[in-house]
PDB file of C-alpha atoms in Angstrom:
ATOM      1  CA  MET A   1      31.361  42.842  20.562  1.00  0.00           C
ATOM      2  CA  ASP A   2      34.980  43.837  19.873  1.00  0.00           C
ATOM      3  CA  ASN A   3      35.154  44.980  16.257  1.00  0.00           C
ATOM      4  CA  SER A   4      38.607  46.541  16.506  1.00  0.00           C
ATOM      5  CA  ILE A   5      40.617  46.441  13.274  1.00  0.00           C
ATOM      6  CA  SER A   6      44.313  46.454  12.414  1.00  0.00           C
ATOM      7  CA  VAL A   7      45.255  47.708   8.942  1.00  0.00           C
ATOM      8  CA  ILE A   8      48.499  46.434   7.410  1.00  0.00           C
ATOM      9  CA  ILE A   9      50.222  48.512   4.726  1.00  0.00           C
ATOM     10  CA  ALA A  10      53.411  47.199   3.106  1.00  0.00           C
ATOM     11  CA  ALA A  11      55.055  50.248   1.549  1.00  0.00           C
ATOM     12  CA  TYR A  12      57.730  50.288  -1.131  1.00  0.00           C
ATOM     13  CA  ASN A  13      58.629  53.312  -3.291  1.00  0.00           C
ATOM     14  CA  CYS A  14      55.158  54.813  -3.015  1.00  0.00           C
ATOM     15  CA  GLU A  15      55.962  58.412  -2.092  1.00  0.00           C
ATOM     16  CA  ASP A  16      53.164  59.767  -4.291  1.00  0.00           C
ATOM     17  CA  SER A  17      50.371  57.625  -2.822  1.00  0.00           C
ATOM     18  CA  ILE A  18      51.280  56.682   0.751  1.00  0.00           C
ATOM     19  CA  VAL A  19      49.752  59.714   2.519  1.00  0.00           C
ATOM     20  CA  LYS A  20      46.398  59.297   0.787  1.00  0.00           C
ATOM     21  CA  CYS A  21      46.546  55.580   1.575  1.00  0.00           C
ATOM     22  CA  ILE A  22      47.271  55.972   5.298  1.00  0.00           C
ATOM     23  CA  ASN A  23      44.818  58.855   5.719  1.00  0.00           C
ATOM     24  CA  SER A  24      42.056  56.748   4.199  1.00  0.00           C
ATOM     25  CA  ALA A  25      42.686  54.143   6.900  1.00  0.00           C
ATOM     26  CA  LEU A  26      42.779  56.745   9.665  1.00  0.00           C
ATOM     27  CA  ASN A  27      39.373  58.010   8.532  1.00  0.00           C
ATOM     28  CA  GLN A  28      37.757  54.594   8.995  1.00  0.00           C
ATOM     29  CA  SER A  29      35.672  53.586  12.010  1.00  0.00           C
ATOM     30  CA  PHE A  30      36.904  50.760  14.299  1.00  0.00           C
ATOM     31  CA  VAL A  31      40.580  51.142  13.344  1.00  0.00           C
ATOM     32  CA  LYS A  32      42.780  50.572  16.387  1.00  0.00           C
ATOM     33  CA  LYS A  33      46.166  50.311  14.690  1.00  0.00           C
ATOM     34  CA  ILE A  34      47.727  50.928  11.290  1.00  0.00           C
ATOM     35  CA  PHE A  35      50.975  49.061  10.718  1.00  0.00           C
ATOM     36  CA  VAL A  36      53.034  50.661   7.954  1.00  0.00           C
ATOM     37  CA  ILE A  37      56.063  48.581   6.978  1.00  0.00           C
ATOM     38  CA  ASP A  38      58.595  50.317   4.769  1.00  0.00           C
ATOM     39  CA  ASP A  39      60.211  47.636   2.632  1.00  0.00           C
ATOM     40  CA  PHE A  40      63.579  49.368   2.172  1.00  0.00           C
ATOM     41  CA  SER A  41      62.254  52.059  -0.153  1.00  0.00           C
ATOM     42  CA  THR A  42      64.772  53.924  -2.300  1.00  0.00           C
ATOM     43  CA  ASP A  43      62.639  57.050  -2.719  1.00  0.00           C
ATOM     44  CA  LYS A  44      61.219  59.391  -0.033  1.00  0.00           C
ATOM     45  CA  THR A  45      58.509  56.999   1.180  1.00  0.00           C
ATOM     46  CA  LEU A  46      59.982  56.415   4.647  1.00  0.00           C
ATOM     47  CA  GLU A  47      60.864  60.080   5.116  1.00  0.00           C
ATOM     48  CA  ILE A  48      57.286  61.103   4.271  1.00  0.00           C
ATOM     49  CA  ILE A  49      55.803  58.499   6.623  1.00  0.00           C
ATOM     50  CA  ASN A  50      58.052  59.530   9.526  1.00  0.00           C
ATOM     51  CA  ASN A  51      57.512  63.256   9.010  1.00  0.00           C
ATOM     52  CA  THR A  52      53.741  62.983   8.611  1.00  0.00           C
ATOM     53  CA  TYR A  53      52.771  60.403  11.238  1.00  0.00           C
ATOM     54  CA  PHE A  54      55.427  60.502  13.985  1.00  0.00           C
ATOM     55  CA  LEU A  55      52.826  61.898  16.431  1.00  0.00           C
ATOM     56  CA  GLU A  56      49.919  59.733  15.266  1.00  0.00           C
ATOM     57  CA  ALA A  57      49.279  57.120  17.977  1.00  0.00           C
ATOM     58  CA  LYS A  58      47.364  54.795  15.662  1.00  0.00           C
ATOM     59  CA  VAL A  59      50.217  54.531  13.158  1.00  0.00           C
ATOM     60  CA  GLU A  60      53.074  52.169  13.970  1.00  0.00           C
ATOM     61  CA  ILE A  61      56.004  52.388  11.567  1.00  0.00           C
ATOM     62  CA  LEU A  62      58.209  49.352  10.946  1.00  0.00           C
ATOM     63  CA  THR A  63      61.186  49.164   8.602  1.00  0.00           C
ATOM     64  CA  ASN A  64      62.907  46.286   6.806  1.00  0.00           C
ATOM     65  CA  ASP A  65      66.703  46.249   6.574  1.00  0.00           C
ATOM     66  CA  LYS A  66      66.452  45.137   2.944  1.00  0.00           C
ATOM     67  CA  ASN A  67      63.718  44.671   0.387  1.00  0.00           C
ATOM     68  CA  MET A  68      61.834  41.541   1.447  1.00  0.00           C
ATOM     69  CA  GLY A  69      58.512  41.769  -0.393  1.00  0.00           C
ATOM     70  CA  PRO A  70      54.948  42.305   0.820  1.00  0.00           C
ATOM     71  CA  SER A  71      54.482  38.851   2.365  1.00  0.00           C
ATOM     72  CA  PHE A  72      57.402  39.262   4.762  1.00  0.00           C
ATOM     73  CA  SER A  73      56.176  42.723   5.735  1.00  0.00           C
ATOM     74  CA  ARG A  74      52.633  41.541   6.361  1.00  0.00           C
ATOM     75  CA  ASN A  75      53.836  38.637   8.495  1.00  0.00           C
ATOM     76  CA  ARG A  76      55.814  41.079  10.677  1.00  0.00           C
ATOM     77  CA  ALA A  77      52.632  42.995  11.398  1.00  0.00           C
ATOM     78  CA  LEU A  78      50.475  39.893  11.905  1.00  0.00           C
ATOM     79  CA  GLU A  79      52.775  38.749  14.684  1.00  0.00           C
ATOM     80  CA  ILE A  80      52.006  41.838  16.774  1.00  0.00           C
ATOM     81  CA  CYS A  81      48.356  42.494  15.902  1.00  0.00           C
ATOM     82  CA  ASP A  82      45.960  42.141  18.835  1.00  0.00           C
ATOM     83  CA  THR A  83      42.613  43.149  17.323  1.00  0.00           C
ATOM     84  CA  GLU A  84      39.516  41.157  16.381  1.00  0.00           C
ATOM     85  CA  TRP A  85      39.996  41.851  12.690  1.00  0.00           C
ATOM     86  CA  VAL A  86      42.928  42.476  10.399  1.00  0.00           C
ATOM     87  CA  THR A  87      43.017  43.640   6.804  1.00  0.00           C
ATOM     88  CA  VAL A  88      45.554  44.540   4.137  1.00  0.00           C
ATOM     89  CA  LEU A  89      45.625  47.843   2.268  1.00  0.00           C
ATOM     90  CA  ASP A  90      48.003  48.132  -0.675  1.00  0.00           C
ATOM     91  CA  SER A  91      50.099  51.300  -0.581  1.00  0.00           C
ATOM     92  CA  ASP A  92      48.896  52.435  -4.030  1.00  0.00           C
ATOM     93  CA  ASP A  93      45.245  52.078  -3.043  1.00  0.00           C
ATOM     94  CA  PHE A  94      42.873  53.867  -0.679  1.00  0.00           C
ATOM     95  CA  MET A  95      39.512  53.427   1.045  1.00  0.00           C
ATOM     96  CA  ILE A  96      36.350  55.481   0.965  1.00  0.00           C
ATOM     97  CA  GLU A  97      35.003  56.567   4.357  1.00  0.00           C
ATOM     98  CA  ASN A  98      32.708  54.151   6.272  1.00  0.00           C
ATOM     99  CA  ARG A  99      33.918  51.052   4.426  1.00  0.00           C
ATOM    100  CA  PHE A 100      34.547  49.080   7.624  1.00  0.00           C
ATOM    101  CA  GLU A 101      31.269  50.231   9.152  1.00  0.00           C
ATOM    102  CA  SER A 102      29.454  48.822   6.115  1.00  0.00           C
ATOM    103  CA  LEU A 103      31.422  45.557   6.087  1.00  0.00           C
ATOM    104  CA  LEU A 104      30.809  44.820   9.755  1.00  0.00           C
ATOM    105  CA  THR A 105      27.048  44.893   9.260  1.00  0.00           C
ATOM    106  CA  TYR A 106      27.607  41.468   7.653  1.00  0.00           C
ATOM    107  CA  ASP A 107      29.410  40.015  10.668  1.00  0.00           C
ATOM    108  CA  ASN A 108      27.425  36.891  11.478  1.00  0.00           C
ATOM    109  CA  GLY A 109      30.091  34.394  12.430  1.00  0.00           C
ATOM    110  CA  TYR A 110      32.188  34.758   9.285  1.00  0.00           C
ATOM    111  CA  GLU A 111      35.981  34.641   9.310  1.00  0.00           C
ATOM    112  CA  ILE A 112      36.309  36.493   5.998  1.00  0.00           C
ATOM    113  CA  ILE A 113      34.166  39.486   5.050  1.00  0.00           C
ATOM    114  CA  GLY A 114      35.078  40.646   1.568  1.00  0.00           C
ATOM    115  CA  ASP A 115      33.657  43.339  -0.658  1.00  0.00           C
ATOM    116  CA  ASP A 116      33.746  44.046  -4.367  1.00  0.00           C
ATOM    117  CA  GLN A 117      36.432  46.545  -5.329  1.00  0.00           C
ATOM    118  CA  PHE A 118      36.184  49.860  -7.056  1.00  0.00           C
ATOM    119  CA  ARG A 119      38.870  50.356  -9.675  1.00  0.00           C
ATOM    120  CA  THR A 120      40.377  53.498 -11.042  1.00  0.00           C
ATOM    121  CA  PHE A 121      43.379  54.176 -13.255  1.00  0.00           C
ATOM    122  CA  GLU A 122      46.461  56.165 -12.328  1.00  0.00           C
ATOM    123  CA  ASN A 123      46.309  58.075 -15.616  1.00  0.00           C
ATOM    124  CA  ASN A 124      42.539  58.612 -15.391  1.00  0.00           C
ATOM    125  CA  PRO A 125      41.540  58.891 -11.700  1.00  0.00           C
ATOM    126  CA  ALA A 126      38.088  60.283 -12.508  1.00  0.00           C
ATOM    127  CA  THR A 127      37.037  56.889 -13.872  1.00  0.00           C
ATOM    128  CA  LEU A 128      35.610  54.533 -11.241  1.00  0.00           C
ATOM    129  CA  SER A 129      34.266  51.064 -12.004  1.00  0.00           C
ATOM    130  CA  LYS A 130      33.522  47.880 -10.080  1.00  0.00           C
ATOM    131  CA  MET A 131      35.625  44.770 -10.449  1.00  0.00           C
ATOM    132  CA  LEU A 132      32.942  42.111  -9.897  1.00  0.00           C
ATOM    133  CA  ASN A 133      29.573  43.917  -9.916  1.00  0.00           C
ATOM    134  CA  VAL A 134      28.397  42.035  -6.830  1.00  0.00           C
ATOM    135  CA  GLU A 135      24.803  43.021  -6.051  1.00  0.00           C
ATOM    136  CA  ILE A 136      23.725  40.588  -3.316  1.00  0.00           C
ATOM    137  CA  PRO A 137      25.778  38.828  -0.609  1.00  0.00           C
ATOM    138  CA  LEU A 138      27.444  35.645  -1.835  1.00  0.00           C
ATOM    139  CA  LEU A 139      28.866  32.783   0.216  1.00  0.00           C
ATOM    140  CA  VAL A 140      32.268  31.807  -1.171  1.00  0.00           C
ATOM    141  CA  ASP A 141      33.585  28.286  -0.657  1.00  0.00           C
ATOM    142  CA  ILE A 142      36.968  26.905  -1.677  1.00  0.00           C
ATOM    143  CA  TYR A 143      35.578  25.563  -4.975  1.00  0.00           C
ATOM    144  CA  TYR A 144      34.136  28.883  -6.095  1.00  0.00           C
ATOM    145  CA  PHE A 145      37.213  30.750  -4.892  1.00  0.00           C
ATOM    146  CA  VAL A 146      39.748  28.665  -6.820  1.00  0.00           C
ATOM    147  CA  GLU A 147      37.530  28.473  -9.923  1.00  0.00           C
ATOM    148  CA  SER A 148      37.230  32.270  -9.952  1.00  0.00           C
ATOM    149  CA  ASN A 149      40.983  32.639 -10.370  1.00  0.00           C
ATOM    150  CA  ILE A 150      41.293  30.326 -13.385  1.00  0.00           C
ATOM    151  CA  THR A 151      41.619  32.040 -16.751  1.00  0.00           C
ATOM    152  CA  LYS A 152      39.030  30.827 -19.261  1.00  0.00           C
ATOM    153  CA  LYS A 153      38.835  31.755 -22.916  1.00  0.00           C
ATOM    154  CA  ASP A 154      36.262  34.483 -23.701  1.00  0.00           C
ATOM    155  CA  GLU A 155      35.192  34.640 -20.064  1.00  0.00           C
ATOM    156  CA  TYR A 156      35.819  37.348 -17.494  1.00  0.00           C
ATOM    157  CA  ARG A 157      38.046  36.127 -14.662  1.00  0.00           C
ATOM    158  CA  LYS A 158      36.643  37.167 -11.273  1.00  0.00           C
ATOM    159  CA  GLU A 159      40.044  37.197  -9.542  1.00  0.00           C
ATOM    160  CA  LEU A 160      38.791  36.917  -5.957  1.00  0.00           C
ATOM    161  CA  GLY A 161      42.422  36.557  -4.924  1.00  0.00           C
ATOM    162  CA  PHE A 162      42.833  40.316  -5.436  1.00  0.00           C
ATOM    163  CA  LEU A 163      40.259  41.221  -2.768  1.00  0.00           C
ATOM    164  CA  LYS A 164      41.295  42.821   0.527  1.00  0.00           C
ATOM    165  CA  PRO A 165      38.709  41.514   3.024  1.00  0.00           C
ATOM    166  CA  LEU A 166      38.418  41.767   6.764  1.00  0.00           C
ATOM    167  CA  LEU A 167      39.987  38.645   8.299  1.00  0.00           C
ATOM    168  CA  ARG A 168      39.259  37.344  11.794  1.00  0.00           C
ATOM    169  CA  LEU A 169      42.647  37.371  13.507  1.00  0.00           C
ATOM    170  CA  SER A 170      41.836  34.632  16.039  1.00  0.00           C
ATOM    171  CA  PHE A 171      41.200  32.196  13.157  1.00  0.00           C
ATOM    172  CA  ILE A 172      44.529  33.086  11.515  1.00  0.00           C
ATOM    173  CA  LYS A 173      46.391  32.555  14.785  1.00  0.00           C
ATOM    174  CA  LYS A 174      44.521  29.356  15.630  1.00  0.00           C
ATOM    175  CA  TYR A 175      45.859  27.692  12.482  1.00  0.00           C
ATOM    176  CA  GLN A 176      49.145  29.651  12.436  1.00  0.00           C
ATOM    177  CA  ILE A 177      48.594  30.807   8.862  1.00  0.00           C
ATOM    178  CA  LYS A 178      51.241  33.063   7.355  1.00  0.00           C
ATOM    179  CA  TYR A 179      51.909  34.622   3.993  1.00  0.00           C
ATOM    180  CA  LYS A 180      54.373  32.710   1.827  1.00  0.00           C
ATOM    181  CA  GLU A 181      57.374  35.020   1.924  1.00  0.00           C
ATOM    182  CA  GLU A 182      58.884  33.810  -1.348  1.00  0.00           C
ATOM    183  CA  MET A 183      55.737  34.928  -3.173  1.00  0.00           C
ATOM    184  CA  ARG A 184      55.542  38.470  -4.584  1.00  0.00           C
ATOM    185  CA  LEU A 185      52.572  37.715  -6.813  1.00  0.00           C
ATOM    186  CA  GLY A 186      49.327  35.988  -5.775  1.00  0.00           C
ATOM    187  CA  GLU A 187      50.291  35.820  -2.102  1.00  0.00           C
ATOM    188  CA  ASP A 188      46.755  36.863  -1.146  1.00  0.00           C
ATOM    189  CA  PHE A 189      45.268  34.020  -3.191  1.00  0.00           C
ATOM    190  CA  GLU A 190      47.494  31.506  -1.424  1.00  0.00           C
ATOM    191  CA  PHE A 191      46.694  32.959   2.013  1.00  0.00           C
ATOM    192  CA  TYR A 192      42.910  32.989   1.465  1.00  0.00           C
ATOM    193  CA  SER A 193      43.042  29.452   0.061  1.00  0.00           C
ATOM    194  CA  ARG A 194      44.611  28.222   3.281  1.00  0.00           C
ATOM    195  CA  LEU A 195      41.971  29.993   5.357  1.00  0.00           C
ATOM    196  CA  LEU A 196      39.193  28.376   3.323  1.00  0.00           C
ATOM    197  CA  LEU A 197      40.818  24.932   3.400  1.00  0.00           C
ATOM    198  CA  HIS A 198      40.905  25.208   7.192  1.00  0.00           C
ATOM    199  CA  GLY A 199      37.158  25.880   7.167  1.00  0.00           C
ATOM    200  CA  ALA A 200      36.895  29.671   7.190  1.00  0.00           C
ATOM    201  CA  ARG A 201      33.472  31.039   6.261  1.00  0.00           C
ATOM    202  CA  PHE A 202      33.670  33.706   3.560  1.00  0.00           C
ATOM    203  CA  ILE A 203      30.942  36.167   2.603  1.00  0.00           C
ATOM    204  CA  LEU A 204      31.363  38.468  -0.390  1.00  0.00           C
ATOM    205  CA  VAL A 205      29.233  41.620  -0.539  1.00  0.00           C
ATOM    206  CA  GLU A 206      28.751  44.686  -2.693  1.00  0.00           C
ATOM    207  CA  ALA A 207      31.497  47.302  -2.995  1.00  0.00           C
ATOM    208  CA  CYS A 208      31.831  49.153   0.315  1.00  0.00           C
ATOM    209  CA  GLY A 209      34.768  51.425  -0.450  1.00  0.00           C
ATOM    210  CA  TYR A 210      38.063  49.754  -1.308  1.00  0.00           C
ATOM    211  CA  VAL A 211      39.564  51.537  -4.334  1.00  0.00           C
ATOM    212  CA  THR A 212      42.392  49.831  -6.192  1.00  0.00           C
ATOM    213  CA  VAL A 213      44.492  52.070  -8.398  1.00  0.00           C
ATOM    214  CA  VAL A 214      45.594  50.329 -11.590  1.00  0.00           C
ATOM    215  CA  ARG A 215      49.143  51.200 -12.622  1.00  0.00           C
ATOM    216  CA  ASP A 216      50.978  50.053 -15.733  1.00  0.00           C
ATOM    217  CA  ASP A 217      54.127  49.289 -13.745  1.00  0.00           C
ATOM    218  CA  SER A 218      52.472  47.424 -10.867  1.00  0.00           C
ATOM    219  CA  LEU A 219      53.880  44.020  -9.935  1.00  0.00           C
ATOM    220  CA  SER A 220      50.728  42.245 -11.051  1.00  0.00           C
ATOM    221  CA  ALA A 221      51.128  43.841 -14.480  1.00  0.00           C
ATOM    222  CA  THR A 222      54.869  43.247 -14.828  1.00  0.00           C
ATOM    223  CA  HIS A 223      55.392  39.868 -13.183  1.00  0.00           C
ATOM    224  CA  SER A 224      58.501  37.837 -13.891  1.00  0.00           C
ATOM    225  CA  VAL A 225      58.805  34.147 -14.718  1.00  0.00           C
ATOM    226  CA  GLU A 226      60.017  33.581 -11.166  1.00  0.00           C
ATOM    227  CA  ASP A 227      56.924  35.294  -9.716  1.00  0.00           C
ATOM    228  CA  LEU A 228      54.633  33.221 -11.934  1.00  0.00           C
ATOM    229  CA  THR A 229      56.487  30.024 -11.056  1.00  0.00           C
ATOM    230  CA  TYR A 230      55.970  30.572  -7.323  1.00  0.00           C
ATOM    231  CA  LEU A 231      52.293  31.298  -7.985  1.00  0.00           C
ATOM    232  CA  ARG A 232      51.941  28.191 -10.146  1.00  0.00           C
ATOM    233  CA  ASP A 233      53.708  25.918  -7.680  1.00  0.00           C
ATOM    234  CA  CYS A 234      51.760  27.117  -4.639  1.00  0.00           C
ATOM    235  CA  ASN A 235      48.854  25.105  -6.023  1.00  0.00           C
ATOM    236  CA  LEU A 236      50.858  21.889  -5.652  1.00  0.00           C
ATOM    237  CA  SER A 237      51.795  22.857  -2.100  1.00  0.00           C
ATOM    238  CA  LEU A 238      48.132  23.403  -1.239  1.00  0.00           C
ATOM    239  CA  ILE A 239      47.277  19.976  -2.657  1.00  0.00           C
ATOM    240  CA  ASN A 240      50.078  18.342  -0.660  1.00  0.00           C
ATOM    241  CA  ASP A 241      49.276  20.173   2.580  1.00  0.00           C
ATOM    242  CA  PHE A 242      45.530  19.482   2.616  1.00  0.00           C
ATOM    243  CA  ASP A 243      43.876  16.094   2.284  1.00  0.00           C
ATOM    244  CA  TYR A 244      40.833  17.629   0.602  1.00  0.00           C
ATOM    245  CA  ASP A 245      38.463  16.053  -1.908  1.00  0.00           C
ATOM    246  CA  THR A 246      39.339  15.296  -5.523  1.00  0.00           C
ATOM    247  CA  LYS A 247      37.186  18.149  -6.832  1.00  0.00           C
ATOM    248  CA  VAL A 248      39.212  20.880  -5.158  1.00  0.00           C
ATOM    249  CA  HIS A 249      42.458  19.097  -6.014  1.00  0.00           C
ATOM    250  CA  SER A 250      41.455  19.032  -9.679  1.00  0.00           C
ATOM    251  CA  LEU A 251      40.734  22.779  -9.529  1.00  0.00           C
ATOM    252  CA  PHE A 252      44.187  23.476  -8.107  1.00  0.00           C
ATOM    253  CA  TYR A 253      45.718  21.362 -10.882  1.00  0.00           C
ATOM    254  CA  LYS A 254      43.636  23.243 -13.421  1.00  0.00           C
ATOM    255  CA  LEU A 255      44.912  26.563 -12.072  1.00  0.00           C
ATOM    256  CA  TYR A 256      48.458  25.179 -12.029  1.00  0.00           C
ATOM    257  CA  TYR A 257      48.349  24.359 -15.742  1.00  0.00           C
ATOM    258  CA  SER A 258      46.589  27.628 -16.581  1.00  0.00           C
ATOM    259  CA  ILE A 259      49.512  29.562 -15.077  1.00  0.00           C
ATOM    260  CA  ASN A 260      52.012  27.112 -16.556  1.00  0.00           C
ATOM    261  CA  LYS A 261      50.923  28.079 -20.088  1.00  0.00           C
ATOM    262  CA  LYS A 262      51.771  31.714 -19.379  1.00  0.00           C
ATOM    263  CA  ILE A 263      55.189  30.714 -18.056  1.00  0.00           C
ATOM    264  CA  LYS A 264      55.904  28.616 -21.131  1.00  0.00           C
ATOM    265  CA  TRP A 265      54.861  31.482 -23.410  1.00  0.00           C
ATOM    266  CA  ILE A 266      57.427  33.757 -21.729  1.00  0.00           C
ATOM    267  CA  GLU A 267      60.079  31.029 -21.942  1.00  0.00           C
ATOM    268  CA  PHE A 268      59.282  30.459 -25.623  1.00  0.00           C
ATOM    269  CA  TYR A 269      59.326  34.156 -26.465  1.00  0.00           C
ATOM    270  CA  THR A 270      62.604  34.639 -24.573  1.00  0.00           C
ATOM    271  CA  ALA A 271      64.191  31.714 -26.429  1.00  0.00           C
ATOM    272  CA  ILE A 272      63.124  33.202 -29.770  1.00  0.00           C
ATOM    273  CA  LYS A 273      64.581  36.610 -28.848  1.00  0.00           C
ATOM    274  CA  ASN A 274      67.833  34.908 -27.857  1.00  0.00           C
ATOM    275  CA  ARG A 275      67.765  32.871 -31.088  1.00  0.00           C
ATOM    276  CA  ASN A 276      67.819  29.647 -29.115  1.00  0.00           C
ATOM    277  CA  ILE A 277      65.878  27.538 -31.595  1.00  0.00           C
ATOM    278  CA  LEU A 278      66.312  24.226 -29.788  1.00  0.00           C
ATOM    279  CA  ARG A 279      65.000  25.718 -26.546  1.00  0.00           C
ATOM    280  CA  SER A 280      62.014  27.324 -28.268  1.00  0.00           C
ATOM    281  CA  ILE A 281      61.117  24.001 -29.940  1.00  0.00           C
ATOM    282  CA  SER A 282      61.480  22.171 -26.629  1.00  0.00           C
ATOM    283  CA  VAL A 283      59.096  24.585 -24.903  1.00  0.00           C
ATOM    284  CA  LEU A 284      56.615  24.608 -27.781  1.00  0.00           C
ATOM    285  CA  PHE A 285      56.162  20.844 -27.750  1.00  0.00           C
ATOM    286  CA  CYS A 286      56.389  20.196 -24.001  1.00  0.00           C
ATOM    287  CA  ARG A 287      52.611  19.833 -23.621  1.00  0.00           C
ATOM    288  CA  LEU A 288      49.658  19.903 -25.977  1.00  0.00           C
ATOM    289  CA  ASP A 289      47.912  22.732 -24.113  1.00  0.00           C
ATOM    290  CA  VAL A 290      51.136  24.742 -24.189  1.00  0.00           C
ATOM    291  CA  PHE A 291      51.450  24.170 -27.934  1.00  0.00           C
ATOM    292  CA  PHE A 292      47.956  25.488 -28.617  1.00  0.00           C
ATOM    293  CA  PHE A 293      48.436  28.439 -26.247  1.00  0.00           C
ATOM    294  CA  ILE A 294      51.714  29.522 -27.855  1.00  0.00           C
ATOM    295  CA  THR A 295      50.499  29.097 -31.434  1.00  0.00           C
ATOM    296  CA  SER A 296      47.334  31.045 -30.577  1.00  0.00           C
ATOM    297  CA  ASN A 297      49.449  33.886 -29.157  1.00  0.00           C
ATOM    298  CA  LEU A 298      51.679  33.838 -32.223  1.00  0.00           C
ATOM    299  CA  LEU A 299      48.640  34.102 -34.468  1.00  0.00           C
ATOM    300  CA  GLU A 300      47.352  37.088 -32.486  1.00  0.00           C
ATOM    301  CA  GLN A 301      50.759  38.764 -32.711  1.00  0.00           C
ATOM    302  CA  PHE A 302      50.812  38.174 -36.475  1.00  0.00           C
ATOM    303  CA  LYS A 303      47.369  39.727 -36.921  1.00  0.00           C
ATOM    304  CA  ILE A 304      48.310  42.794 -34.886  1.00  0.00           C
ATOM    305  CA  ARG A 305      51.678  43.395 -36.516  1.00  0.00           C
ATOM    306  CA  PHE A 306      51.010  42.506 -40.131  1.00  0.00           C
ATOM    307  CA  LEU A 307      47.241  42.648 -40.659  1.00  0.00           C
ATOM    308  CA  ASN A 308      46.541  45.651 -38.421  1.00  0.00           C
ATOM    309  CA  GLU A 309      43.928  43.722 -36.484  1.00  0.00           C
ATOM    310  CA  LYS A 310      43.290  44.304 -32.779  1.00  0.00           C
TER     311      LYS A 310
END
């Protein structure tokens, strides 16, 4: 069986992490090609990549003429991949040796083979924890996947959209699935949702060696209203594009309104800072769930600032 793998790395201003990232892919079994796409970096990322890997046959370096975002970069690589499997590796992250060897032991007709992630922190790299604490293999359907990404009060969000699984390339090409290039946040969630809605079989297993490095200034930690709006609205696009059952549609709507509350909080807070009282009132009373979300956040802010509660 052909278990060849292409690794896609979208790189932008990651001069401090890119060598460790690429080397961790080179040290994996079954890797045929590593596509590194420099997304118009303004630091020394491209220079480091060219100087370090210009003689490495497995590394193919692509460059964007302007900053286009990770989705555009990944789509460029997907168009020229010719392996059985493809996977994404974020340029801040790295993999522990033998990850792919472990993942492929679960290949039994699945189109998505995902593993729990290890997490470490940029300011404390010695700390290593697991994101999901998966202990036994779990079959993931579209219902479980979407539900896992919905924020619930006093409940840990599983965030399966952050995983970086092995994906069967023939399935992606059969249904001509691409990353949404306007999305710079949650593009993986949208992509995996489309795979599952087309019938992809997804198995989730214990952590095999993907290490995500948590940074305070990462895009997922500093997202803009525009980023959140694209993420929110992709749920409506998925509903419109797939004539699925009412249960999954209701989950997408639930996720839509969960993200919408966060957007409205930012809009409300921005209006207050700009002393736009009419706008802040308009946002506050636009929906009942938004009202309760904003007032709850205001109460928490009051406790922290004036009552010294955390």
